Short mmCIF file of N, CA and C in Angstrom, two decimals:
data_model
loop_
_atom_site.label_atom_id
_atom_site.label_comp_id
_atom_site.label_asym_id
_atom_site.label_seq_id
_atom_site.Cartn_x
_atom_site.Cartn_y
_atom_site.Cartn_z
N MET A 1 0.85 -1.18 0.00
CA MET A 1 0.00 0.00 0.00
C MET A 1 0.89 1.24 0.00
N GLU A 2 0.63 2.16 -0.87
CA GLU A 2 1.43 3.38 -0.98
C GLU A 2 0.81 4.52 -0.19
N TYR A 3 1.63 5.45 0.24
CA TYR A 3 1.12 6.63 0.95
C TYR A 3 0.42 7.59 0.00
N THR A 4 0.56 7.35 -1.29
CA THR A 4 -0.08 8.25 -2.24
C THR A 4 -1.57 8.00 -2.37
N GLU A 5 -2.07 6.94 -1.72
CA GLU A 5 -3.51 6.73 -1.74
C GLU A 5 -4.17 7.92 -1.06
N LEU A 6 -5.29 8.33 -1.58
CA LEU A 6 -5.95 9.55 -1.13
C LEU A 6 -6.15 9.60 0.38
N GLU A 7 -6.63 8.49 0.97
CA GLU A 7 -6.93 8.52 2.40
C GLU A 7 -5.67 8.52 3.27
N ASP A 8 -4.51 8.26 2.69
CA ASP A 8 -3.26 8.25 3.46
C ASP A 8 -2.54 9.60 3.40
N ARG A 9 -3.04 10.55 2.66
CA ARG A 9 -2.34 11.83 2.54
C ARG A 9 -2.51 12.71 3.76
N LYS A 10 -3.60 12.55 4.50
CA LYS A 10 -3.79 13.31 5.73
C LYS A 10 -3.13 12.51 6.84
N VAL A 11 -2.12 13.11 7.48
CA VAL A 11 -1.30 12.38 8.43
C VAL A 11 -1.16 13.14 9.75
N ILE A 12 -0.85 12.37 10.80
CA ILE A 12 -0.53 12.95 12.10
C ILE A 12 0.99 12.95 12.23
N VAL A 13 1.54 14.08 12.64
CA VAL A 13 2.98 14.23 12.83
C VAL A 13 3.29 14.04 14.31
N PHE A 14 4.28 13.20 14.61
CA PHE A 14 4.71 13.04 16.01
C PHE A 14 6.22 12.96 16.09
N GLN A 15 6.75 13.16 17.30
CA GLN A 15 8.19 13.16 17.53
C GLN A 15 8.68 11.96 18.29
N LEU A 16 9.86 11.53 17.91
CA LEU A 16 10.69 10.62 18.71
C LEU A 16 12.07 11.23 18.62
N GLY A 17 12.55 11.78 19.71
CA GLY A 17 13.84 12.47 19.68
C GLY A 17 13.75 13.67 18.76
N GLU A 18 14.74 13.81 17.91
CA GLU A 18 14.80 14.95 16.98
C GLU A 18 14.03 14.68 15.69
N GLU A 19 13.60 13.44 15.49
CA GLU A 19 12.95 13.07 14.23
C GLU A 19 11.45 13.26 14.29
N GLU A 20 10.86 13.57 13.12
CA GLU A 20 9.41 13.68 13.01
C GLU A 20 8.92 12.52 12.14
N TYR A 21 7.89 11.86 12.61
CA TYR A 21 7.30 10.71 11.94
C TYR A 21 5.85 11.02 11.61
N VAL A 22 5.30 10.31 10.63
CA VAL A 22 3.89 10.49 10.30
C VAL A 22 3.21 9.14 10.13
N ILE A 23 1.93 9.12 10.52
CA ILE A 23 1.08 7.97 10.24
C ILE A 23 -0.25 8.50 9.72
N PRO A 24 -0.89 7.75 8.83
CA PRO A 24 -2.16 8.22 8.26
C PRO A 24 -3.23 8.39 9.35
N VAL A 25 -3.96 9.48 9.25
CA VAL A 25 -5.03 9.78 10.20
C VAL A 25 -6.06 8.65 10.26
N ARG A 26 -6.30 7.99 9.13
CA ARG A 26 -7.34 6.95 9.11
C ARG A 26 -7.04 5.78 10.04
N HIS A 27 -5.76 5.61 10.44
CA HIS A 27 -5.38 4.55 11.37
C HIS A 27 -5.45 4.99 12.83
N VAL A 28 -5.67 6.29 13.06
CA VAL A 28 -5.59 6.84 14.41
C VAL A 28 -6.96 6.93 15.06
N GLY A 29 -7.07 6.33 16.25
CA GLY A 29 -8.32 6.38 17.00
C GLY A 29 -8.35 7.52 18.00
N GLY A 30 -7.19 8.09 18.30
CA GLY A 30 -7.13 9.19 19.24
C GLY A 30 -5.72 9.44 19.72
N ILE A 31 -5.52 10.57 20.35
CA ILE A 31 -4.25 10.93 20.97
C ILE A 31 -4.55 11.23 22.42
N GLU A 32 -3.88 10.51 23.31
CA GLU A 32 -4.17 10.59 24.75
C GLU A 32 -2.95 11.04 25.53
N ARG A 33 -3.22 11.66 26.67
CA ARG A 33 -2.14 11.89 27.64
C ARG A 33 -1.76 10.53 28.21
N LEU A 34 -0.62 10.47 28.88
CA LEU A 34 -0.16 9.21 29.46
C LEU A 34 -1.13 8.73 30.53
N HIS A 35 -1.48 7.47 30.48
CA HIS A 35 -2.36 6.82 31.46
C HIS A 35 -1.50 5.87 32.30
N PRO A 36 -1.96 5.48 33.48
CA PRO A 36 -1.24 4.43 34.21
C PRO A 36 -1.24 3.14 33.38
N ILE A 37 -0.06 2.53 33.27
CA ILE A 37 0.10 1.34 32.45
C ILE A 37 0.32 0.13 33.35
N THR A 38 -0.46 -0.92 33.11
CA THR A 38 -0.31 -2.17 33.86
C THR A 38 0.63 -3.08 33.09
N ARG A 39 1.75 -3.43 33.70
CA ARG A 39 2.75 -4.28 33.07
C ARG A 39 2.19 -5.70 32.90
N VAL A 40 2.51 -6.33 31.77
CA VAL A 40 2.07 -7.69 31.51
C VAL A 40 3.32 -8.57 31.37
N PRO A 41 3.46 -9.57 32.26
CA PRO A 41 4.64 -10.44 32.19
C PRO A 41 4.69 -11.23 30.88
N GLY A 42 5.91 -11.54 30.46
CA GLY A 42 6.09 -12.39 29.29
C GLY A 42 5.92 -11.70 27.95
N THR A 43 5.96 -10.38 27.95
CA THR A 43 5.84 -9.65 26.68
C THR A 43 7.20 -9.04 26.32
N ALA A 44 7.35 -8.66 25.07
CA ALA A 44 8.59 -8.02 24.61
C ALA A 44 8.83 -6.74 25.40
N ASN A 45 10.10 -6.33 25.52
CA ASN A 45 10.42 -5.17 26.35
C ASN A 45 9.78 -3.87 25.84
N TYR A 46 9.48 -3.79 24.56
CA TYR A 46 8.86 -2.57 24.04
C TYR A 46 7.35 -2.53 24.26
N ILE A 47 6.76 -3.66 24.65
CA ILE A 47 5.35 -3.66 25.02
C ILE A 47 5.30 -3.32 26.50
N LYS A 48 4.93 -2.08 26.80
CA LYS A 48 5.00 -1.57 28.16
C LYS A 48 3.91 -2.14 29.06
N GLY A 49 2.83 -2.64 28.47
CA GLY A 49 1.72 -3.19 29.24
C GLY A 49 0.41 -2.82 28.58
N VAL A 50 -0.62 -2.65 29.40
CA VAL A 50 -1.95 -2.31 28.88
C VAL A 50 -2.53 -1.15 29.68
N ILE A 51 -3.45 -0.44 29.03
CA ILE A 51 -4.24 0.58 29.73
C ILE A 51 -5.70 0.26 29.51
N ASN A 52 -6.53 0.75 30.40
CA ASN A 52 -7.97 0.63 30.23
C ASN A 52 -8.44 1.98 29.71
N LEU A 53 -8.76 2.01 28.43
CA LEU A 53 -9.16 3.25 27.79
C LEU A 53 -10.65 3.20 27.51
N ARG A 54 -11.40 3.88 28.33
CA ARG A 54 -12.86 3.91 28.20
C ARG A 54 -13.45 2.51 28.07
N GLY A 55 -12.96 1.60 28.94
CA GLY A 55 -13.50 0.24 28.98
C GLY A 55 -12.86 -0.72 28.01
N VAL A 56 -11.91 -0.25 27.20
CA VAL A 56 -11.23 -1.12 26.24
C VAL A 56 -9.79 -1.32 26.71
N VAL A 57 -9.38 -2.59 26.87
CA VAL A 57 -8.01 -2.88 27.26
C VAL A 57 -7.13 -2.75 26.01
N THR A 58 -6.17 -1.82 26.09
CA THR A 58 -5.35 -1.49 24.94
C THR A 58 -3.87 -1.73 25.24
N PRO A 59 -3.20 -2.59 24.46
CA PRO A 59 -1.76 -2.80 24.64
C PRO A 59 -1.00 -1.52 24.29
N ILE A 60 0.07 -1.23 25.03
CA ILE A 60 0.85 -0.02 24.83
C ILE A 60 2.28 -0.37 24.44
N ILE A 61 2.75 0.24 23.34
CA ILE A 61 4.09 0.00 22.82
C ILE A 61 4.88 1.30 22.89
N ASP A 62 6.08 1.23 23.47
CA ASP A 62 6.97 2.38 23.50
C ASP A 62 7.76 2.37 22.19
N LEU A 63 7.48 3.33 21.31
CA LEU A 63 8.14 3.33 20.00
C LEU A 63 9.64 3.58 20.11
N ARG A 64 10.07 4.36 21.12
CA ARG A 64 11.52 4.56 21.31
C ARG A 64 12.20 3.21 21.53
N THR A 65 11.64 2.40 22.43
CA THR A 65 12.21 1.08 22.73
C THR A 65 12.12 0.19 21.50
N ARG A 66 11.00 0.22 20.80
CA ARG A 66 10.80 -0.62 19.61
C ARG A 66 11.83 -0.31 18.54
N PHE A 67 12.19 0.98 18.42
CA PHE A 67 13.14 1.39 17.38
C PHE A 67 14.59 1.36 17.87
N GLY A 68 14.82 0.85 19.09
CA GLY A 68 16.18 0.76 19.60
C GLY A 68 16.77 2.09 20.01
N MET A 69 15.92 3.06 20.31
CA MET A 69 16.41 4.38 20.73
C MET A 69 16.58 4.39 22.25
N GLU A 70 17.32 5.38 22.72
CA GLU A 70 17.53 5.55 24.16
C GLU A 70 16.22 5.93 24.83
N SER A 71 15.94 5.31 25.98
CA SER A 71 14.73 5.64 26.73
C SER A 71 14.89 7.00 27.38
N ILE A 72 13.78 7.71 27.50
CA ILE A 72 13.79 8.97 28.23
C ILE A 72 12.66 8.95 29.24
N GLN A 73 12.72 9.86 30.18
CA GLN A 73 11.66 10.00 31.18
C GLN A 73 10.42 10.58 30.48
N TYR A 74 9.26 9.99 30.74
CA TYR A 74 8.04 10.55 30.17
C TYR A 74 7.79 11.91 30.82
N ASN A 75 7.16 12.82 30.05
CA ASN A 75 6.90 14.16 30.58
C ASN A 75 5.54 14.67 30.10
N GLU A 76 5.29 15.95 30.30
CA GLU A 76 4.00 16.54 29.94
C GLU A 76 3.68 16.42 28.45
N ALA A 77 4.71 16.41 27.62
CA ALA A 77 4.51 16.34 26.17
C ALA A 77 4.27 14.91 25.68
N THR A 78 4.64 13.91 26.49
CA THR A 78 4.49 12.50 26.09
C THR A 78 3.03 12.20 25.79
N ARG A 79 2.80 11.50 24.70
CA ARG A 79 1.45 11.14 24.30
C ARG A 79 1.37 9.67 23.93
N ILE A 80 0.15 9.16 23.98
CA ILE A 80 -0.14 7.82 23.48
C ILE A 80 -1.03 8.01 22.26
N ILE A 81 -0.56 7.55 21.12
CA ILE A 81 -1.37 7.60 19.89
C ILE A 81 -2.03 6.24 19.75
N ILE A 82 -3.36 6.24 19.79
CA ILE A 82 -4.13 5.00 19.65
C ILE A 82 -4.28 4.73 18.15
N VAL A 83 -3.77 3.56 17.72
CA VAL A 83 -3.85 3.23 16.29
C VAL A 83 -4.52 1.88 16.09
N HIS A 84 -5.10 1.72 14.92
CA HIS A 84 -5.72 0.46 14.53
C HIS A 84 -4.81 -0.18 13.49
N VAL A 85 -4.24 -1.35 13.84
CA VAL A 85 -3.32 -2.06 12.95
C VAL A 85 -3.74 -3.51 12.91
N ASN A 86 -3.87 -4.05 11.71
CA ASN A 86 -4.22 -5.47 11.55
C ASN A 86 -5.39 -5.89 12.44
N GLU A 87 -6.42 -5.09 12.45
CA GLU A 87 -7.65 -5.38 13.18
C GLU A 87 -7.49 -5.38 14.71
N ILE A 88 -6.40 -4.81 15.22
CA ILE A 88 -6.29 -4.64 16.66
C ILE A 88 -6.02 -3.17 16.96
N GLU A 89 -6.28 -2.80 18.20
CA GLU A 89 -6.03 -1.43 18.64
C GLU A 89 -4.85 -1.46 19.59
N VAL A 90 -3.86 -0.62 19.32
CA VAL A 90 -2.70 -0.51 20.20
C VAL A 90 -2.39 0.97 20.41
N GLY A 91 -1.67 1.25 21.48
CA GLY A 91 -1.24 2.62 21.75
C GLY A 91 0.27 2.72 21.57
N PHE A 92 0.72 3.75 20.89
CA PHE A 92 2.15 4.00 20.72
C PHE A 92 2.54 5.18 21.60
N ILE A 93 3.52 4.96 22.50
CA ILE A 93 4.03 6.07 23.30
C ILE A 93 5.03 6.84 22.45
N VAL A 94 4.80 8.16 22.31
CA VAL A 94 5.67 9.02 21.52
C VAL A 94 6.06 10.24 22.37
N ASP A 95 7.13 10.92 21.95
CA ASP A 95 7.62 12.07 22.72
C ASP A 95 6.66 13.25 22.65
N GLY A 96 5.94 13.36 21.56
CA GLY A 96 4.98 14.44 21.40
C GLY A 96 4.24 14.28 20.09
N ALA A 97 3.00 14.73 20.05
CA ALA A 97 2.21 14.69 18.82
C ALA A 97 1.90 16.13 18.45
N ASN A 98 2.29 16.53 17.24
CA ASN A 98 2.21 17.93 16.86
C ASN A 98 0.94 18.34 16.17
N ASP A 99 0.81 17.87 14.94
CA ASP A 99 -0.26 18.40 14.12
C ASP A 99 -0.73 17.39 13.09
N VAL A 100 -1.78 17.78 12.42
CA VAL A 100 -2.32 17.00 11.31
C VAL A 100 -2.06 17.82 10.06
N ILE A 101 -1.48 17.18 9.06
CA ILE A 101 -1.17 17.89 7.81
C ILE A 101 -1.58 17.04 6.62
N ASP A 102 -1.65 17.68 5.47
CA ASP A 102 -1.85 16.98 4.20
C ASP A 102 -0.51 16.87 3.50
N LEU A 103 -0.16 15.66 3.07
CA LEU A 103 1.10 15.45 2.35
C LEU A 103 0.82 15.47 0.85
N PRO A 104 1.39 16.42 0.14
CA PRO A 104 1.22 16.39 -1.31
C PRO A 104 2.04 15.25 -1.92
N ASP A 105 1.53 14.66 -3.00
CA ASP A 105 2.21 13.53 -3.66
C ASP A 105 3.67 13.83 -3.95
N GLU A 106 3.94 15.04 -4.44
CA GLU A 106 5.31 15.34 -4.87
C GLU A 106 6.31 15.41 -3.71
N ALA A 107 5.82 15.49 -2.48
CA ALA A 107 6.72 15.54 -1.32
C ALA A 107 7.17 14.15 -0.88
N ILE A 108 6.46 13.11 -1.33
CA ILE A 108 6.73 11.75 -0.85
C ILE A 108 7.74 11.04 -1.74
N GLU A 109 8.76 10.46 -1.08
CA GLU A 109 9.81 9.73 -1.79
C GLU A 109 9.94 8.35 -1.16
N PRO A 110 10.45 7.37 -1.92
CA PRO A 110 10.68 6.05 -1.31
C PRO A 110 11.72 6.16 -0.20
N SER A 111 11.78 5.15 0.61
CA SER A 111 12.73 5.08 1.72
C SER A 111 14.16 5.17 1.22
N PRO A 112 14.95 6.10 1.75
CA PRO A 112 16.36 6.15 1.33
C PRO A 112 17.12 4.97 1.92
N ASP A 113 18.08 4.45 1.17
CA ASP A 113 18.86 3.31 1.63
C ASP A 113 19.90 3.69 2.68
N VAL A 114 20.11 4.99 2.87
CA VAL A 114 21.19 5.43 3.75
C VAL A 114 20.82 5.40 5.23
N ILE A 115 19.56 5.23 5.56
CA ILE A 115 19.17 5.21 6.96
C ILE A 115 19.72 3.94 7.59
N GLY A 116 20.65 4.10 8.52
CA GLY A 116 21.35 2.94 9.05
C GLY A 116 20.90 2.53 10.43
N THR A 117 19.64 2.72 10.75
CA THR A 117 19.18 2.37 12.09
C THR A 117 18.17 1.25 12.00
N GLU A 118 17.78 0.74 13.16
CA GLU A 118 16.76 -0.30 13.22
C GLU A 118 15.42 0.20 12.69
N VAL A 119 15.24 1.51 12.71
CA VAL A 119 13.99 2.11 12.26
C VAL A 119 13.75 1.83 10.78
N TYR A 120 14.82 1.59 10.02
CA TYR A 120 14.72 1.41 8.58
C TYR A 120 13.66 0.37 8.20
N ASP A 121 13.57 -0.71 8.97
CA ASP A 121 12.61 -1.77 8.67
C ASP A 121 11.17 -1.31 8.74
N TYR A 122 10.92 -0.23 9.44
CA TYR A 122 9.54 0.22 9.68
C TYR A 122 9.17 1.44 8.82
N ILE A 123 10.04 1.80 7.89
CA ILE A 123 9.82 3.01 7.09
C ILE A 123 9.24 2.68 5.74
N ARG A 124 8.21 3.43 5.37
CA ARG A 124 7.58 3.30 4.06
C ARG A 124 8.16 4.29 3.07
N GLY A 125 8.62 5.41 3.59
CA GLY A 125 9.15 6.46 2.74
C GLY A 125 9.43 7.69 3.57
N VAL A 126 9.82 8.76 2.89
CA VAL A 126 10.05 10.03 3.57
C VAL A 126 9.35 11.13 2.78
N ALA A 127 9.06 12.21 3.47
CA ALA A 127 8.47 13.36 2.80
C ALA A 127 9.29 14.58 3.18
N ASN A 128 9.63 15.37 2.19
CA ASN A 128 10.35 16.61 2.42
C ASN A 128 9.35 17.73 2.21
N LEU A 129 8.97 18.36 3.31
CA LEU A 129 7.89 19.34 3.25
C LEU A 129 8.30 20.60 4.01
N ASN A 130 8.48 21.70 3.27
CA ASN A 130 8.82 22.98 3.89
C ASN A 130 9.98 22.86 4.88
N GLU A 131 11.09 22.31 4.40
CA GLU A 131 12.30 22.16 5.23
C GLU A 131 12.17 21.12 6.34
N ARG A 132 11.08 20.39 6.38
CA ARG A 132 10.89 19.32 7.37
C ARG A 132 11.05 17.99 6.67
N LEU A 133 11.82 17.09 7.30
CA LEU A 133 11.93 15.73 6.79
C LEU A 133 11.04 14.86 7.65
N LEU A 134 9.99 14.32 7.06
CA LEU A 134 9.01 13.50 7.78
C LEU A 134 9.19 12.04 7.38
N ILE A 135 9.25 11.17 8.37
CA ILE A 135 9.45 9.74 8.12
C ILE A 135 8.09 9.05 8.14
N LEU A 136 7.75 8.38 7.04
CA LEU A 136 6.46 7.71 6.92
C LEU A 136 6.60 6.28 7.41
N LEU A 137 5.87 5.94 8.46
CA LEU A 137 5.98 4.61 9.06
C LEU A 137 5.06 3.59 8.40
N ASP A 138 5.52 2.36 8.39
CA ASP A 138 4.71 1.23 7.95
C ASP A 138 4.20 0.55 9.21
N LEU A 139 3.00 0.87 9.61
CA LEU A 139 2.45 0.40 10.89
C LEU A 139 2.41 -1.11 10.99
N GLU A 140 2.15 -1.78 9.88
CA GLU A 140 2.02 -3.24 9.92
C GLU A 140 3.33 -3.93 10.25
N LYS A 141 4.46 -3.27 10.03
CA LYS A 141 5.75 -3.89 10.32
C LYS A 141 6.23 -3.61 11.75
N ILE A 142 5.61 -2.66 12.43
CA ILE A 142 6.02 -2.34 13.80
C ILE A 142 5.68 -3.48 14.75
N LEU A 143 4.55 -4.13 14.52
CA LEU A 143 4.15 -5.26 15.34
C LEU A 143 4.44 -6.57 14.61
N THR A 144 5.08 -7.51 15.30
CA THR A 144 5.30 -8.83 14.70
C THR A 144 4.04 -9.66 14.88
N GLU A 145 3.93 -10.75 14.14
CA GLU A 145 2.78 -11.65 14.28
C GLU A 145 2.65 -12.13 15.72
N GLN A 146 3.80 -12.41 16.35
CA GLN A 146 3.83 -12.87 17.73
C GLN A 146 3.27 -11.78 18.66
N ASP A 147 3.65 -10.53 18.40
CA ASP A 147 3.14 -9.41 19.20
C ASP A 147 1.62 -9.32 19.06
N ILE A 148 1.14 -9.46 17.84
CA ILE A 148 -0.30 -9.33 17.58
C ILE A 148 -1.05 -10.43 18.34
N GLU A 149 -0.54 -11.66 18.24
CA GLU A 149 -1.19 -12.76 18.97
C GLU A 149 -1.19 -12.50 20.46
N ARG A 150 -0.05 -12.07 20.99
CA ARG A 150 0.09 -11.84 22.43
C ARG A 150 -0.84 -10.70 22.89
N THR A 151 -0.90 -9.63 22.11
CA THR A 151 -1.75 -8.51 22.51
C THR A 151 -3.23 -8.90 22.44
N GLN A 152 -3.58 -9.74 21.47
CA GLN A 152 -4.97 -10.20 21.41
C GLN A 152 -5.29 -11.07 22.61
N GLN A 153 -4.35 -11.92 23.03
CA GLN A 153 -4.54 -12.74 24.22
C GLN A 153 -4.71 -11.85 25.46
N ILE A 154 -3.86 -10.82 25.57
CA ILE A 154 -3.93 -9.90 26.71
C ILE A 154 -5.29 -9.23 26.74
N SER A 155 -5.74 -8.74 25.61
CA SER A 155 -7.03 -8.06 25.54
C SER A 155 -8.17 -8.96 25.96
N ARG A 156 -8.11 -10.24 25.53
CA ARG A 156 -9.17 -11.19 25.89
C ARG A 156 -9.13 -11.50 27.38
N MET A 157 -7.92 -11.68 27.94
CA MET A 157 -7.77 -12.00 29.37
C MET A 157 -8.27 -10.85 30.25
N GLU A 158 -7.85 -9.64 29.87
CA GLU A 158 -8.14 -8.47 30.69
C GLU A 158 -9.59 -7.99 30.50
N GLY A 159 -10.09 -8.17 29.28
CA GLY A 159 -11.40 -7.60 28.95
C GLY A 159 -12.46 -8.44 29.37
#
């Protein structure tokens, strides 16, 4: 699936460190302040646990940890972006969520081969927009099949 599809052009911009990332608005169920997170034993280190969001048990993933970045202390700007991926709902902890923008087709380029980090596996492309370099994430690659199964089990147990 390409980001040039009409419904993927409207995106939410968020931060991890100095980098700005985008995900299509159509995958986003909401942006929340940090909630108390209940740790779940036996999950990957980047799965921080679950939250009860308006009666729905939602697994929470720290994207910094998932991408192999240095952990930081959560603060007032920290947000949880609730996303729908592969028919499940998960929350991504991010350093901050900025704005919603429209990405013009001409701003979107394929993933450059020079990105030498673990994040490369999760990138769909980049957009150069008004001096901003925005990294387009491939949400389906952030969660492994094992993660999806485990989060579904957690949701069923807790819910």
